JSON list of C-alpha atoms in Angstrom, two decimals:
[
{"chain": "A", "resi": 1, "resn": "UNK", "atom": "CA", "xyz": [8.20, -123.43, -9.91]},
{"chain": "A", "resi": 2, "resn": "UNK", "atom": "CA", "xyz": [5.14, -125.39, -11.18]},
{"chain": "A", "resi": 3, "resn": "UNK", "atom": "CA", "xyz": [4.40, -129.30, -10.48]},
{"chain": "A", "resi": 4, "resn": "UNK", "atom": "CA", "xyz": [2.11, -131.91, -11.84]},
{"chain": "A", "resi": 5, "resn": "UNK", "atom": "CA", "xyz": [1.61, -136.05, -12.36]},
{"chain": "A", "resi": 6, "resn": "UNK", "atom": "CA", "xyz": [1.63, -135.55, -16.28]},
{"chain": "A", "resi": 7, "resn": "UNK", "atom": "CA", "xyz": [5.07, -135.67, -17.21]},
{"chain": "A", "resi": 8, "resn": "UNK", "atom": "CA", "xyz": [3.56, -134.82, -21.19]},
{"chain": "A", "resi": 9, "resn": "UNK", "atom": "CA", "xyz": [2.35, -131.19, -19.46]},
{"chain": "A", "resi": 10, "resn": "UNK", "atom": "CA", "xyz": [5.00, -130.44, -17.79]},
{"chain": "A", "resi": 11, "resn": "UNK", "atom": "CA", "xyz": [7.08, -131.10, -21.45]},
{"chain": "A", "resi": 12, "resn": "UNK", "atom": "CA", "xyz": [4.87, -128.15, -22.66]},
{"chain": "A", "resi": 13, "resn": "UNK", "atom": "CA", "xyz": [5.66, -126.26, -19.68]},
{"chain": "A", "resi": 14, "resn": "UNK", "atom": "CA", "xyz": [9.55, -126.92, -20.54]},
{"chain": "A", "resi": 15, "resn": "UNK", "atom": "CA", "xyz": [9.02, -126.31, -24.55]},
{"chain": "A", "resi": 16, "resn": "UNK", "atom": "CA", "xyz": [7.44, -122.90, -22.85]},
{"chain": "A", "resi": 17, "resn": "UNK", "atom": "CA", "xyz": [11.11, -122.26, -20.91]},
{"chain": "A", "resi": 18, "resn": "UNK", "atom": "CA", "xyz": [8.70, -122.31, -17.65]},
{"chain": "A", "resi": 19, "resn": "UNK", "atom": "CA", "xyz": [10.02, -124.21, -14.58]},
{"chain": "A", "resi": 20, "resn": "UNK", "atom": "CA", "xyz": [8.22, -127.28, -13.54]},
{"chain": "A", "resi": 21, "resn": "UNK", "atom": "CA", "xyz": [9.36, -131.01, -12.52]},
{"chain": "A", "resi": 22, "resn": "UNK", "atom": "CA", "xyz": [6.87, -134.01, -12.41]},
{"chain": "A", "resi": 23, "resn": "UNK", "atom": "CA", "xyz": [6.06, -134.98, -8.48]},
{"chain": "A", "resi": 24, "resn": "UNK", "atom": "CA", "xyz": [2.75, -136.66, -6.62]},
{"chain": "A", "resi": 25, "resn": "UNK", "atom": "CA", "xyz": [0.85, -133.95, -4.74]},
{"chain": "A", "resi": 26, "resn": "UNK", "atom": "CA", "xyz": [1.08, -136.46, -1.85]},
{"chain": "A", "resi": 27, "resn": "UNK", "atom": "CA", "xyz": [4.37, -136.12, -1.58]},
{"chain": "A", "resi": 28, "resn": "UNK", "atom": "CA", "xyz": [6.23, -132.81, -2.60]},
{"chain": "A", "resi": 29, "resn": "UNK", "atom": "CA", "xyz": [10.20, -132.72, -3.25]},
{"chain": "A", "resi": 30, "resn": "UNK", "atom": "CA", "xyz": [10.53, -129.25, -1.91]},
{"chain": "A", "resi": 31, "resn": "UNK", "atom": "CA", "xyz": [11.89, -128.18, 1.40]},
{"chain": "A", "resi": 32, "resn": "UNK", "atom": "CA", "xyz": [9.41, -127.51, 4.70]},
{"chain": "A", "resi": 33, "resn": "UNK", "atom": "CA", "xyz": [8.98, -123.62, 4.76]},
{"chain": "A", "resi": 34, "resn": "UNK", "atom": "CA", "xyz": [10.61, -122.29, 1.59]},
{"chain": "A", "resi": 35, "resn": "UNK", "atom": "CA", "xyz": [7.31, -121.22, -0.20]},
{"chain": "A", "resi": 36, "resn": "UNK", "atom": "CA", "xyz": [5.77, -117.19, 0.09]},
{"chain": "A", "resi": 37, "resn": "UNK", "atom": "CA", "xyz": [3.01, -118.76, -1.68]},
{"chain": "A", "resi": 38, "resn": "UNK", "atom": "CA", "xyz": [1.28, -121.85, -3.49]},
{"chain": "A", "resi": 39, "resn": "UNK", "atom": "CA", "xyz": [-1.79, -122.55, -5.28]},
{"chain": "A", "resi": 40, "resn": "UNK", "atom": "CA", "xyz": [-3.46, -125.69, -5.74]},
{"chain": "A", "resi": 41, "resn": "UNK", "atom": "CA", "xyz": [-6.44, -125.39, -8.74]},
{"chain": "A", "resi": 42, "resn": "UNK", "atom": "CA", "xyz": [-8.57, -128.61, -9.77]},
{"chain": "A", "resi": 43, "resn": "UNK", "atom": "CA", "xyz": [-6.02, -130.66, -7.76]},
{"chain": "A", "resi": 44, "resn": "UNK", "atom": "CA", "xyz": [-7.67, -132.00, -4.36]},
{"chain": "A", "resi": 45, "resn": "UNK", "atom": "CA", "xyz": [-10.86, -133.18, -5.53]},
{"chain": "A", "resi": 46, "resn": "UNK", "atom": "CA", "xyz": [-9.46, -135.92, -7.50]},
{"chain": "A", "resi": 47, "resn": "UNK", "atom": "CA", "xyz": [-8.32, -137.69, -4.59]},
{"chain": "A", "resi": 48, "resn": "UNK", "atom": "CA", "xyz": [-10.38, -140.17, -3.66]},
{"chain": "A", "resi": 49, "resn": "UNK", "atom": "CA", "xyz": [-10.73, -140.35, 0.50]},
{"chain": "A", "resi": 50, "resn": "UNK", "atom": "CA", "xyz": [-11.33, -137.35, 3.18]},
{"chain": "A", "resi": 51, "resn": "UNK", "atom": "CA", "xyz": [-7.97, -138.60, 4.89]},
{"chain": "A", "resi": 52, "resn": "UNK", "atom": "CA", "xyz": [-5.56, -138.41, 1.48]},
{"chain": "A", "resi": 53, "resn": "UNK", "atom": "CA", "xyz": [-7.61, -134.83, 0.25]},
{"chain": "A", "resi": 54, "resn": "UNK", "atom": "CA", "xyz": [-6.80, -133.45, 3.91]},
{"chain": "A", "resi": 55, "resn": "UNK", "atom": "CA", "xyz": [-3.02, -134.65, 3.42]},
{"chain": "A", "resi": 56, "resn": "UNK", "atom": "CA", "xyz": [-2.39, -132.73, 0.77]},
{"chain": "A", "resi": 57, "resn": "UNK", "atom": "CA", "xyz": [-3.47, -129.50, 1.79]},
{"chain": "A", "resi": 58, "resn": "UNK", "atom": "CA", "xyz": [-0.98, -130.86, 4.85]},
{"chain": "A", "resi": 59, "resn": "UNK", "atom": "CA", "xyz": [1.45, -131.19, 2.57]},
{"chain": "A", "resi": 60, "resn": "UNK", "atom": "CA", "xyz": [1.06, -127.73, 0.92]},
{"chain": "A", "resi": 61, "resn": "UNK", "atom": "CA", "xyz": [0.71, -125.81, 4.35]},
{"chain": "A", "resi": 62, "resn": "UNK", "atom": "CA", "xyz": [4.35, -127.92, 4.83]},
{"chain": "A", "resi": 63, "resn": "UNK", "atom": "CA", "xyz": [5.98, -125.86, 1.92]},
{"chain": "A", "resi": 64, "resn": "UNK", "atom": "CA", "xyz": [4.99, -122.46, 3.10]},
{"chain": "A", "resi": 65, "resn": "UNK", "atom": "CA", "xyz": [6.34, -120.05, 5.54]},
{"chain": "A", "resi": 66, "resn": "UNK", "atom": "CA", "xyz": [5.10, -118.79, 8.58]},
{"chain": "A", "resi": 67, "resn": "UNK", "atom": "CA", "xyz": [3.17, -115.50, 7.17]},
{"chain": "A", "resi": 68, "resn": "UNK", "atom": "CA", "xyz": [2.78, -117.47, 3.66]},
{"chain": "A", "resi": 69, "resn": "UNK", "atom": "CA", "xyz": [-0.33, -117.50, 1.52]},
{"chain": "A", "resi": 70, "resn": "UNK", "atom": "CA", "xyz": [-1.88, -120.60, -0.77]},
{"chain": "A", "resi": 71, "resn": "UNK", "atom": "CA", "xyz": [-5.14, -120.45, -2.41]},
{"chain": "A", "resi": 72, "resn": "UNK", "atom": "CA", "xyz": [-7.14, -124.07, -3.00]},
{"chain": "A", "resi": 73, "resn": "UNK", "atom": "CA", "xyz": [-9.59, -124.49, -5.50]},
{"chain": "A", "resi": 74, "resn": "UNK", "atom": "CA", "xyz": [-12.00, -127.42, -5.78]},
{"chain": "A", "resi": 75, "resn": "UNK", "atom": "CA", "xyz": [-15.12, -128.45, -7.83]},
{"chain": "A", "resi": 76, "resn": "UNK", "atom": "CA", "xyz": [-18.26, -127.29, -6.64]},
{"chain": "A", "resi": 77, "resn": "UNK", "atom": "CA", "xyz": [-21.33, -129.43, -5.75]},
{"chain": "A", "resi": 78, "resn": "UNK", "atom": "CA", "xyz": [-23.34, -126.45, -5.98]},
{"chain": "A", "resi": 79, "resn": "UNK", "atom": "CA", "xyz": [-22.98, -125.36, -10.01]},
{"chain": "A", "resi": 80, "resn": "UNK", "atom": "CA", "xyz": [-26.04, -123.06, -9.35]},
{"chain": "A", "resi": 81, "resn": "UNK", "atom": "CA", "xyz": [-25.61, -120.78, -6.09]},
{"chain": "A", "resi": 82, "resn": "UNK", "atom": "CA", "xyz": [-28.06, -118.48, -5.33]},
{"chain": "A", "resi": 83, "resn": "UNK", "atom": "CA", "xyz": [-29.39, -118.65, -8.26]},
{"chain": "A", "resi": 84, "resn": "UNK", "atom": "CA", "xyz": [-26.85, -118.44, -10.81]},
{"chain": "A", "resi": 85, "resn": "UNK", "atom": "CA", "xyz": [-25.86, -121.07, -13.00]},
{"chain": "A", "resi": 86, "resn": "UNK", "atom": "CA", "xyz": [-21.54, -121.74, -13.12]},
{"chain": "A", "resi": 87, "resn": "UNK", "atom": "CA", "xyz": [-20.33, -121.15, -15.99]},
{"chain": "A", "resi": 88, "resn": "UNK", "atom": "CA", "xyz": [-19.59, -124.63, -16.82]},
{"chain": "A", "resi": 89, "resn": "UNK", "atom": "CA", "xyz": [-23.03, -125.22, -17.15]},
{"chain": "A", "resi": 90, "resn": "UNK", "atom": "CA", "xyz": [-23.61, -122.00, -19.08]},
{"chain": "A", "resi": 91, "resn": "UNK", "atom": "CA", "xyz": [-21.49, -123.88, -21.68]},
{"chain": "A", "resi": 92, "resn": "UNK", "atom": "CA", "xyz": [-23.44, -126.45, -21.98]},
{"chain": "A", "resi": 93, "resn": "UNK", "atom": "CA", "xyz": [-23.78, -125.68, -26.08]},
{"chain": "A", "resi": 94, "resn": "UNK", "atom": "CA", "xyz": [-20.86, -123.78, -26.62]},
{"chain": "A", "resi": 95, "resn": "UNK", "atom": "CA", "xyz": [-17.58, -125.40, -28.85]},
{"chain": "A", "resi": 96, "resn": "UNK", "atom": "CA", "xyz": [-15.53, -126.33, -25.66]},
{"chain": "A", "resi": 97, "resn": "UNK", "atom": "CA", "xyz": [-18.65, -128.68, -24.94]},
{"chain": "A", "resi": 98, "resn": "UNK", "atom": "CA", "xyz": [-18.00, -130.45, -27.95]},
{"chain": "A", "resi": 99, "resn": "UNK", "atom": "CA", "xyz": [-14.17, -131.93, -27.04]},
{"chain": "A", "resi": 100, "resn": "UNK", "atom": "CA", "xyz": [-15.31, -133.28, -23.75]},
{"chain": "A", "resi": 101, "resn": "UNK", "atom": "CA", "xyz": [-19.29, -133.94, -23.97]},
{"chain": "A", "resi": 102, "resn": "UNK", "atom": "CA", "xyz": [-20.17, -137.88, -24.03]},
{"chain": "A", "resi": 103, "resn": "UNK", "atom": "CA", "xyz": [-23.66, -138.65, -25.17]},
{"chain": "A", "resi": 104, "resn": "UNK", "atom": "CA", "xyz": [-26.30, -138.83, -21.89]},
{"chain": "A", "resi": 105, "resn": "UNK", "atom": "CA", "xyz": [-27.01, -142.37, -23.90]},
{"chain": "A", "resi": 106, "resn": "UNK", "atom": "CA", "xyz": [-23.92, -143.45, -23.45]},
{"chain": "A", "resi": 107, "resn": "UNK", "atom": "CA", "xyz": [-23.43, -142.11, -20.02]},
{"chain": "A", "resi": 108, "resn": "UNK", "atom": "CA", "xyz": [-25.68, -144.80, -18.94]},
{"chain": "A", "resi": 109, "resn": "UNK", "atom": "CA", "xyz": [-24.42, -148.05, -20.29]},
{"chain": "A", "resi": 110, "resn": "UNK", "atom": "CA", "xyz": [-21.73, -150.09, -18.41]},
{"chain": "A", "resi": 111, "resn": "UNK", "atom": "CA", "xyz": [-18.13, -148.46, -17.65]},
{"chain": "A", "resi": 112, "resn": "UNK", "atom": "CA", "xyz": [-16.53, -151.66, -19.57]},
{"chain": "A", "resi": 113, "resn": "UNK", "atom": "CA", "xyz": [-18.98, -150.55, -22.78]},
{"chain": "A", "resi": 114, "resn": "UNK", "atom": "CA", "xyz": [-18.00, -147.16, -22.79]},
{"chain": "A", "resi": 115, "resn": "UNK", "atom": "CA", "xyz": [-14.11, -148.06, -22.17]},
{"chain": "A", "resi": 116, "resn": "UNK", "atom": "CA", "xyz": [-11.48, -148.13, -25.23]},
{"chain": "A", "resi": 117, "resn": "UNK", "atom": "CA", "xyz": [-10.20, -151.64, -26.47]},
{"chain": "A", "resi": 118, "resn": "UNK", "atom": "CA", "xyz": [-8.69, -153.68, -23.87]},
{"chain": "A", "resi": 119, "resn": "UNK", "atom": "CA", "xyz": [-5.42, -152.84, -25.01]},
{"chain": "A", "resi": 120, "resn": "UNK", "atom": "CA", "xyz": [-5.48, -148.93, -23.62]},
{"chain": "A", "resi": 121, "resn": "UNK", "atom": "CA", "xyz": [-4.85, -147.21, -20.84]},
{"chain": "A", "resi": 122, "resn": "UNK", "atom": "CA", "xyz": [-8.27, -146.47, -20.10]},
{"chain": "A", "resi": 123, "resn": "UNK", "atom": "CA", "xyz": [-9.96, -150.24, -19.63]},
{"chain": "A", "resi": 124, "resn": "UNK", "atom": "CA", "xyz": [-8.12, -152.03, -16.72]},
{"chain": "A", "resi": 125, "resn": "UNK", "atom": "CA", "xyz": [-9.11, -148.75, -14.47]},
{"chain": "A", "resi": 126, "resn": "UNK", "atom": "CA", "xyz": [-12.50, -149.15, -15.77]},
{"chain": "A", "resi": 127, "resn": "UNK", "atom": "CA", "xyz": [-12.00, -153.12, -14.71]},
{"chain": "A", "resi": 128, "resn": "UNK", "atom": "CA", "xyz": [-10.56, -152.53, -11.39]},
{"chain": "A", "resi": 129, "resn": "UNK", "atom": "CA", "xyz": [-13.31, -150.16, -11.05]},
{"chain": "A", "resi": 130, "resn": "UNK", "atom": "CA", "xyz": [-16.18, -152.90, -11.67]},
{"chain": "A", "resi": 131, "resn": "UNK", "atom": "CA", "xyz": [-14.30, -155.67, -9.72]},
{"chain": "A", "resi": 132, "resn": "UNK", "atom": "CA", "xyz": [-13.92, -153.02, -6.59]},
{"chain": "A", "resi": 133, "resn": "UNK", "atom": "CA", "xyz": [-14.76, -155.09, -3.53]},
{"chain": "A", "resi": 134, "resn": "UNK", "atom": "CA", "xyz": [-14.37, -158.96, -5.03]},
{"chain": "A", "resi": 135, "resn": "UNK", "atom": "CA", "xyz": [-11.51, -160.33, -3.11]},
{"chain": "A", "resi": 136, "resn": "UNK", "atom": "CA", "xyz": [-9.73, -163.27, -4.78]},
{"chain": "A", "resi": 137, "resn": "UNK", "atom": "CA", "xyz": [-9.31, -164.70, -1.44]},
{"chain": "A", "resi": 138, "resn": "UNK", "atom": "CA", "xyz": [-12.72, -165.48, -0.69]},
{"chain": "A", "resi": 139, "resn": "UNK", "atom": "CA", "xyz": [-12.40, -163.37, 2.64]},
{"chain": "A", "resi": 140, "resn": "UNK", "atom": "CA", "xyz": [-14.48, -160.24, 1.56]},
{"chain": "A", "resi": 141, "resn": "UNK", "atom": "CA", "xyz": [-18.02, -159.92, 0.85]},
{"chain": "A", "resi": 142, "resn": "UNK", "atom": "CA", "xyz": [-19.08, -158.72, -2.32]},
{"chain": "A", "resi": 143, "resn": "UNK", "atom": "CA", "xyz": [-20.17, -154.92, -2.36]},
{"chain": "A", "resi": 144, "resn": "UNK", "atom": "CA", "xyz": [-23.74, -155.00, -4.01]},
{"chain": "A", "resi": 145, "resn": "UNK", "atom": "CA", "xyz": [-22.68, -152.28, -6.99]},
{"chain": "A", "resi": 146, "resn": "UNK", "atom": "CA", "xyz": [-19.74, -150.68, -6.64]},
{"chain": "A", "resi": 147, "resn": "UNK", "atom": "CA", "xyz": [-19.83, -148.69, -9.14]},
{"chain": "A", "resi": 148, "resn": "UNK", "atom": "CA", "xyz": [-19.29, -144.54, -9.73]},
{"chain": "A", "resi": 149, "resn": "UNK", "atom": "CA", "xyz": [-22.37, -143.06, -11.34]},
{"chain": "A", "resi": 150, "resn": "UNK", "atom": "CA", "xyz": [-20.43, -141.86, -14.79]},
{"chain": "A", "resi": 151, "resn": "UNK", "atom": "CA", "xyz": [-21.32, -137.38, -15.30]},
{"chain": "A", "resi": 152, "resn": "UNK", "atom": "CA", "xyz": [-23.10, -136.49, -18.12]},
{"chain": "A", "resi": 153, "resn": "UNK", "atom": "CA", "xyz": [-20.87, -133.73, -19.01]},
{"chain": "A", "resi": 154, "resn": "UNK", "atom": "CA", "xyz": [-22.31, -130.06, -18.53]},
{"chain": "A", "resi": 155, "resn": "UNK", "atom": "CA", "xyz": [-24.69, -130.72, -16.22]},
{"chain": "A", "resi": 156, "resn": "UNK", "atom": "CA", "xyz": [-25.43, -130.45, -12.42]},
{"chain": "A", "resi": 157, "resn": "UNK", "atom": "CA", "xyz": [-24.33, -133.36, -10.36]},
{"chain": "A", "resi": 158, "resn": "UNK", "atom": "CA", "xyz": [-26.05, -135.53, -8.36]},
{"chain": "A", "resi": 159, "resn": "UNK", "atom": "CA", "xyz": [-23.20, -137.25, -6.42]},
{"chain": "A", "resi": 160, "resn": "UNK", "atom": "CA", "xyz": [-20.08, -136.04, -4.65]},
{"chain": "A", "resi": 161, "resn": "UNK", "atom": "CA", "xyz": [-18.24, -138.79, -6.31]},
{"chain": "A", "resi": 162, "resn": "UNK", "atom": "CA", "xyz": [-18.51, -139.32, -9.93]},
{"chain": "A", "resi": 163, "resn": "UNK", "atom": "CA", "xyz": [-16.47, -140.11, -13.25]},
{"chain": "A", "resi": 164, "resn": "UNK", "atom": "CA", "xyz": [-16.35, -137.31, -15.50]},
{"chain": "A", "resi": 165, "resn": "UNK", "atom": "CA", "xyz": [-16.07, -138.62, -19.14]},
{"chain": "A", "resi": 166, "resn": "UNK", "atom": "CA", "xyz": [-12.91, -137.33, -21.50]},
{"chain": "A", "resi": 167, "resn": "UNK", "atom": "CA", "xyz": [-12.96, -137.72, -25.41]},
{"chain": "A", "resi": 168, "resn": "UNK", "atom": "CA", "xyz": [-9.46, -138.15, -26.75]},
{"chain": "A", "resi": 169, "resn": "UNK", "atom": "CA", "xyz": [-9.87, -136.58, -30.00]},
{"chain": "A", "resi": 170, "resn": "UNK", "atom": "CA", "xyz": [-8.20, -139.08, -32.74]},
{"chain": "A", "resi": 171, "resn": "UNK", "atom": "CA", "xyz": [-6.35, -140.75, -29.74]},
{"chain": "A", "resi": 172, "resn": "UNK", "atom": "CA", "xyz": [-4.62, -143.90, -32.32]},
{"chain": "A", "resi": 173, "resn": "UNK", "atom": "CA", "xyz": [-4.05, -142.03, -35.57]},
{"chain": "A", "resi": 174, "resn": "UNK", "atom": "CA", "xyz": [-0.24, -141.13, -36.20]},
{"chain": "A", "resi": 175, "resn": "UNK", "atom": "CA", "xyz": [1.56, -137.65, -35.75]},
{"chain": "A", "resi": 176, "resn": "UNK", "atom": "CA", "xyz": [1.02, -136.56, -39.23]},
{"chain": "A", "resi": 177, "resn": "UNK", "atom": "CA", "xyz": [-2.12, -138.19, -40.00]},
{"chain": "A", "resi": 178, "resn": "UNK", "atom": "CA", "xyz": [-5.55, -136.85, -40.92]},
{"chain": "A", "resi": 179, "resn": "UNK", "atom": "CA", "xyz": [-8.52, -139.15, -39.96]},
{"chain": "A", "resi": 180, "resn": "UNK", "atom": "CA", "xyz": [-12.22, -138.00, -40.85]},
{"chain": "A", "resi": 181, "resn": "UNK", "atom": "CA", "xyz": [-13.89, -139.34, -37.99]},
{"chain": "A", "resi": 182, "resn": "UNK", "atom": "CA", "xyz": [-17.38, -138.73, -39.31]},
{"chain": "A", "resi": 183, "resn": "UNK", "atom": "CA", "xyz": [-16.87, -141.45, -41.78]},
{"chain": "A", "resi": 184, "resn": "UNK", "atom": "CA", "xyz": [-17.42, -143.84, -38.86]},
{"chain": "A", "resi": 185, "resn": "UNK", "atom": "CA", "xyz": [-20.77, -144.24, -37.24]},
{"chain": "A", "resi": 186, "resn": "UNK", "atom": "CA", "xyz": [-21.04, -143.01, -33.77]},
{"chain": "A", "resi": 187, "resn": "UNK", "atom": "CA", "xyz": [-20.70, -146.08, -31.38]},
{"chain": "A", "resi": 188, "resn": "UNK", "atom": "CA", "xyz": [-18.54, -148.33, -33.89]},
{"chain": "A", "resi": 189, "resn": "UNK", "atom": "CA", "xyz": [-15.38, -150.11, -32.85]},
{"chain": "A", "resi": 190, "resn": "UNK", "atom": "CA", "xyz": [-13.14, -147.34, -34.93]},
{"chain": "A", "resi": 191, "resn": "UNK", "atom": "CA", "xyz": [-14.75, -144.60, -33.89]},
{"chain": "A", "resi": 192, "resn": "UNK", "atom": "CA", "xyz": [-14.13, -145.54, -30.16]},
{"chain": "A", "resi": 193, "resn": "UNK", "atom": "CA", "xyz": [-10.63, -146.60, -31.45]},
{"chain": "A", "resi": 194, "resn": "UNK", "atom": "CA", "xyz": [-10.12, -142.70, -32.92]},
{"chain": "A", "resi": 195, "resn": "UNK", "atom": "CA", "xyz": [-11.75, -140.97, -30.03]},
{"chain": "A", "resi": 196, "resn": "UNK", "atom": "CA", "xyz": [-11.90, -142.57, -26.84]},
{"chain": "A", "resi": 197, "resn": "UNK", "atom": "CA", "xyz": [-13.42, -141.90, -23.80]},
{"chain": "A", "resi": 198, "resn": "UNK", "atom": "CA", "xyz": [-11.60, -142.25, -20.22]},
{"chain": "A", "resi": 199, "resn": "UNK", "atom": "CA", "xyz": [-13.01, -142.03, -17.38]},
{"chain": "A", "resi": 200, "resn": "UNK", "atom": "CA", "xyz": [-11.51, -139.55, -13.82]},
{"chain": "A", "resi": 201, "resn": "UNK", "atom": "CA", "xyz": [-12.16, -139.61, -10.76]},
{"chain": "A", "resi": 202, "resn": "UNK", "atom": "CA", "xyz": [-13.99, -136.72, -8.78]},
{"chain": "A", "resi": 203, "resn": "UNK", "atom": "CA", "xyz": [-14.88, -135.57, -5.49]},
{"chain": "A", "resi": 204, "resn": "UNK", "atom": "CA", "xyz": [-17.44, -132.64, -5.59]},
{"chain": "A", "resi": 205, "resn": "UNK", "atom": "CA", "xyz": [-17.36, -130.42, -2.27]},
{"chain": "A", "resi": 206, "resn": "UNK", "atom": "CA", "xyz": [-20.16, -129.47, -0.85]},
{"chain": "A", "resi": 207, "resn": "UNK", "atom": "CA", "xyz": [-20.56, -125.77, 0.56]},
{"chain": "A", "resi": 208, "resn": "UNK", "atom": "CA", "xyz": [-18.32, -125.99, 3.59]},
{"chain": "A", "resi": 209, "resn": "UNK", "atom": "CA", "xyz": [-16.27, -129.10, 3.47]},
{"chain": "A", "resi": 210, "resn": "UNK", "atom": "CA", "xyz": [-12.83, -127.79, 2.13]},
{"chain": "A", "resi": 211, "resn": "UNK", "atom": "CA", "xyz": [-12.89, -125.02, 4.67]},
{"chain": "A", "resi": 212, "resn": "UNK", "atom": "CA", "xyz": [-13.85, -126.77, 7.42]},
{"chain": "A", "resi": 213, "resn": "UNK", "atom": "CA", "xyz": [-11.57, -129.49, 6.19]},
{"chain": "A", "resi": 214, "resn": "UNK", "atom": "CA", "xyz": [-8.49, -126.77, 6.20]},
{"chain": "A", "resi": 215, "resn": "UNK", "atom": "CA", "xyz": [-9.57, -125.12, 9.71]},
{"chain": "A", "resi": 216, "resn": "UNK", "atom": "CA", "xyz": [-8.68, -129.15, 11.42]},
{"chain": "A", "resi": 217, "resn": "UNK", "atom": "CA", "xyz": [-5.06, -128.33, 10.29]},
{"chain": "A", "resi": 218, "resn": "UNK", "atom": "CA", "xyz": [-3.42, -126.14, 13.81]},
{"chain": "A", "resi": 219, "resn": "UNK", "atom": "CA", "xyz": [-0.78, -125.36, 10.67]},
{"chain": "A", "resi": 220, "resn": "UNK", "atom": "CA", "xyz": [-2.78, -122.93, 9.12]},
{"chain": "A", "resi": 221, "resn": "UNK", "atom": "CA", "xyz": [-5.66, -119.99, 9.06]},
{"chain": "A", "resi": 222, "resn": "UNK", "atom": "CA", "xyz": [-8.49, -119.76, 7.09]},
{"chain": "A", "resi": 223, "resn": "UNK", "atom": "CA", "xyz": [-8.44, -115.98, 5.05]},
{"chain": "A", "resi": 224, "resn": "UNK", "atom": "CA", "xyz": [-10.88, -116.01, 3.15]},
{"chain": "A", "resi": 225, "resn": "UNK", "atom": "CA", "xyz": [-13.51, -119.09, 1.75]},
{"chain": "A", "resi": 226, "resn": "UNK", "atom": "CA", "xyz": [-15.52, -118.43, -1.36]},
{"chain": "A", "resi": 227, "resn": "UNK", "atom": "CA", "xyz": [-17.62, -119.83, -4.43]},
{"chain": "A", "resi": 228, "resn": "UNK", "atom": "CA", "xyz": [-16.41, -118.75, -7.32]},
{"chain": "A", "resi": 229, "resn": "UNK", "atom": "CA", "xyz": [-17.84, -120.65, -10.74]},
{"chain": "A", "resi": 230, "resn": "UNK", "atom": "CA", "xyz": [-18.83, -123.72, -9.33]},
{"chain": "A", "resi": 231, "resn": "UNK", "atom": "CA", "xyz": [-16.21, -123.89, -7.08]},
{"chain": "A", "resi": 232, "resn": "UNK", "atom": "CA", "xyz": [-14.88, -123.98, -3.96]},
{"chain": "A", "resi": 233, "resn": "UNK", "atom": "CA", "xyz": [-12.45, -121.84, -2.82]},
{"chain": "A", "resi": 234, "resn": "UNK", "atom": "CA", "xyz": [-10.44, -121.09, -0.15]},
{"chain": "A", "resi": 235, "resn": "UNK", "atom": "CA", "xyz": [-7.43, -118.58, 1.04]},
{"chain": "A", "resi": 236, "resn": "UNK", "atom": "CA", "xyz": [-4.97, -120.33, 3.48]},
{"chain": "A", "resi": 237, "resn": "UNK", "atom": "CA", "xyz": [-2.24, -118.40, 5.81]},
{"chain": "A", "resi": 238, "resn": "UNK", "atom": "CA", "xyz": [0.60, -120.39, 7.61]},
{"chain": "A", "resi": 239, "resn": "UNK", "atom": "CA", "xyz": [0.91, -119.74, 10.93]}
]
């Protein structure tokens, strides 16, 4: 049984006759102790505080029966480990890179310049990030610069907390339409409407961070902790 926050992804599972439902990783509607095994792949690094990341691990453990196991994968800060580049860095010039890469120059612009028009779902999120710390009541002191750095895809990380840009290819065209995106100059309004850029929050984990969080819970035991292609991974056993 699978679960995800995205209804569209869950619908795809349904089309393939797979069992999946929409839910929140901090509150999974499954009975405690009812699962032999659980996996959490590329989920926990999207929670923005240490408390929420720990709570998601605790919720994962709650689902397991005694002796049950869980596998967790999170994105690693160390994309070069033991003198080996991760697959993520090696694909710098690969075909997959074209689907999500944003130019280094664009990554340096303010978030508001990179987001789609105000009618899109992404711009309001960017505005909230840009205005973080500005309390309308005037009681809170303003934060000097609360903007998160925008990562340049297929490069090493320079911050643990960042925004990763994602290109939505042909974002505004209707189903069945064919649009030649090459006919519009890069950075033009038409190009931005057809290929809007969204920013997704990540907390990339340093070596030992995920394992330490897991070890802080008295209901599980860490069976294994390892690095795999730019990810930190832990296998847990429910006590």
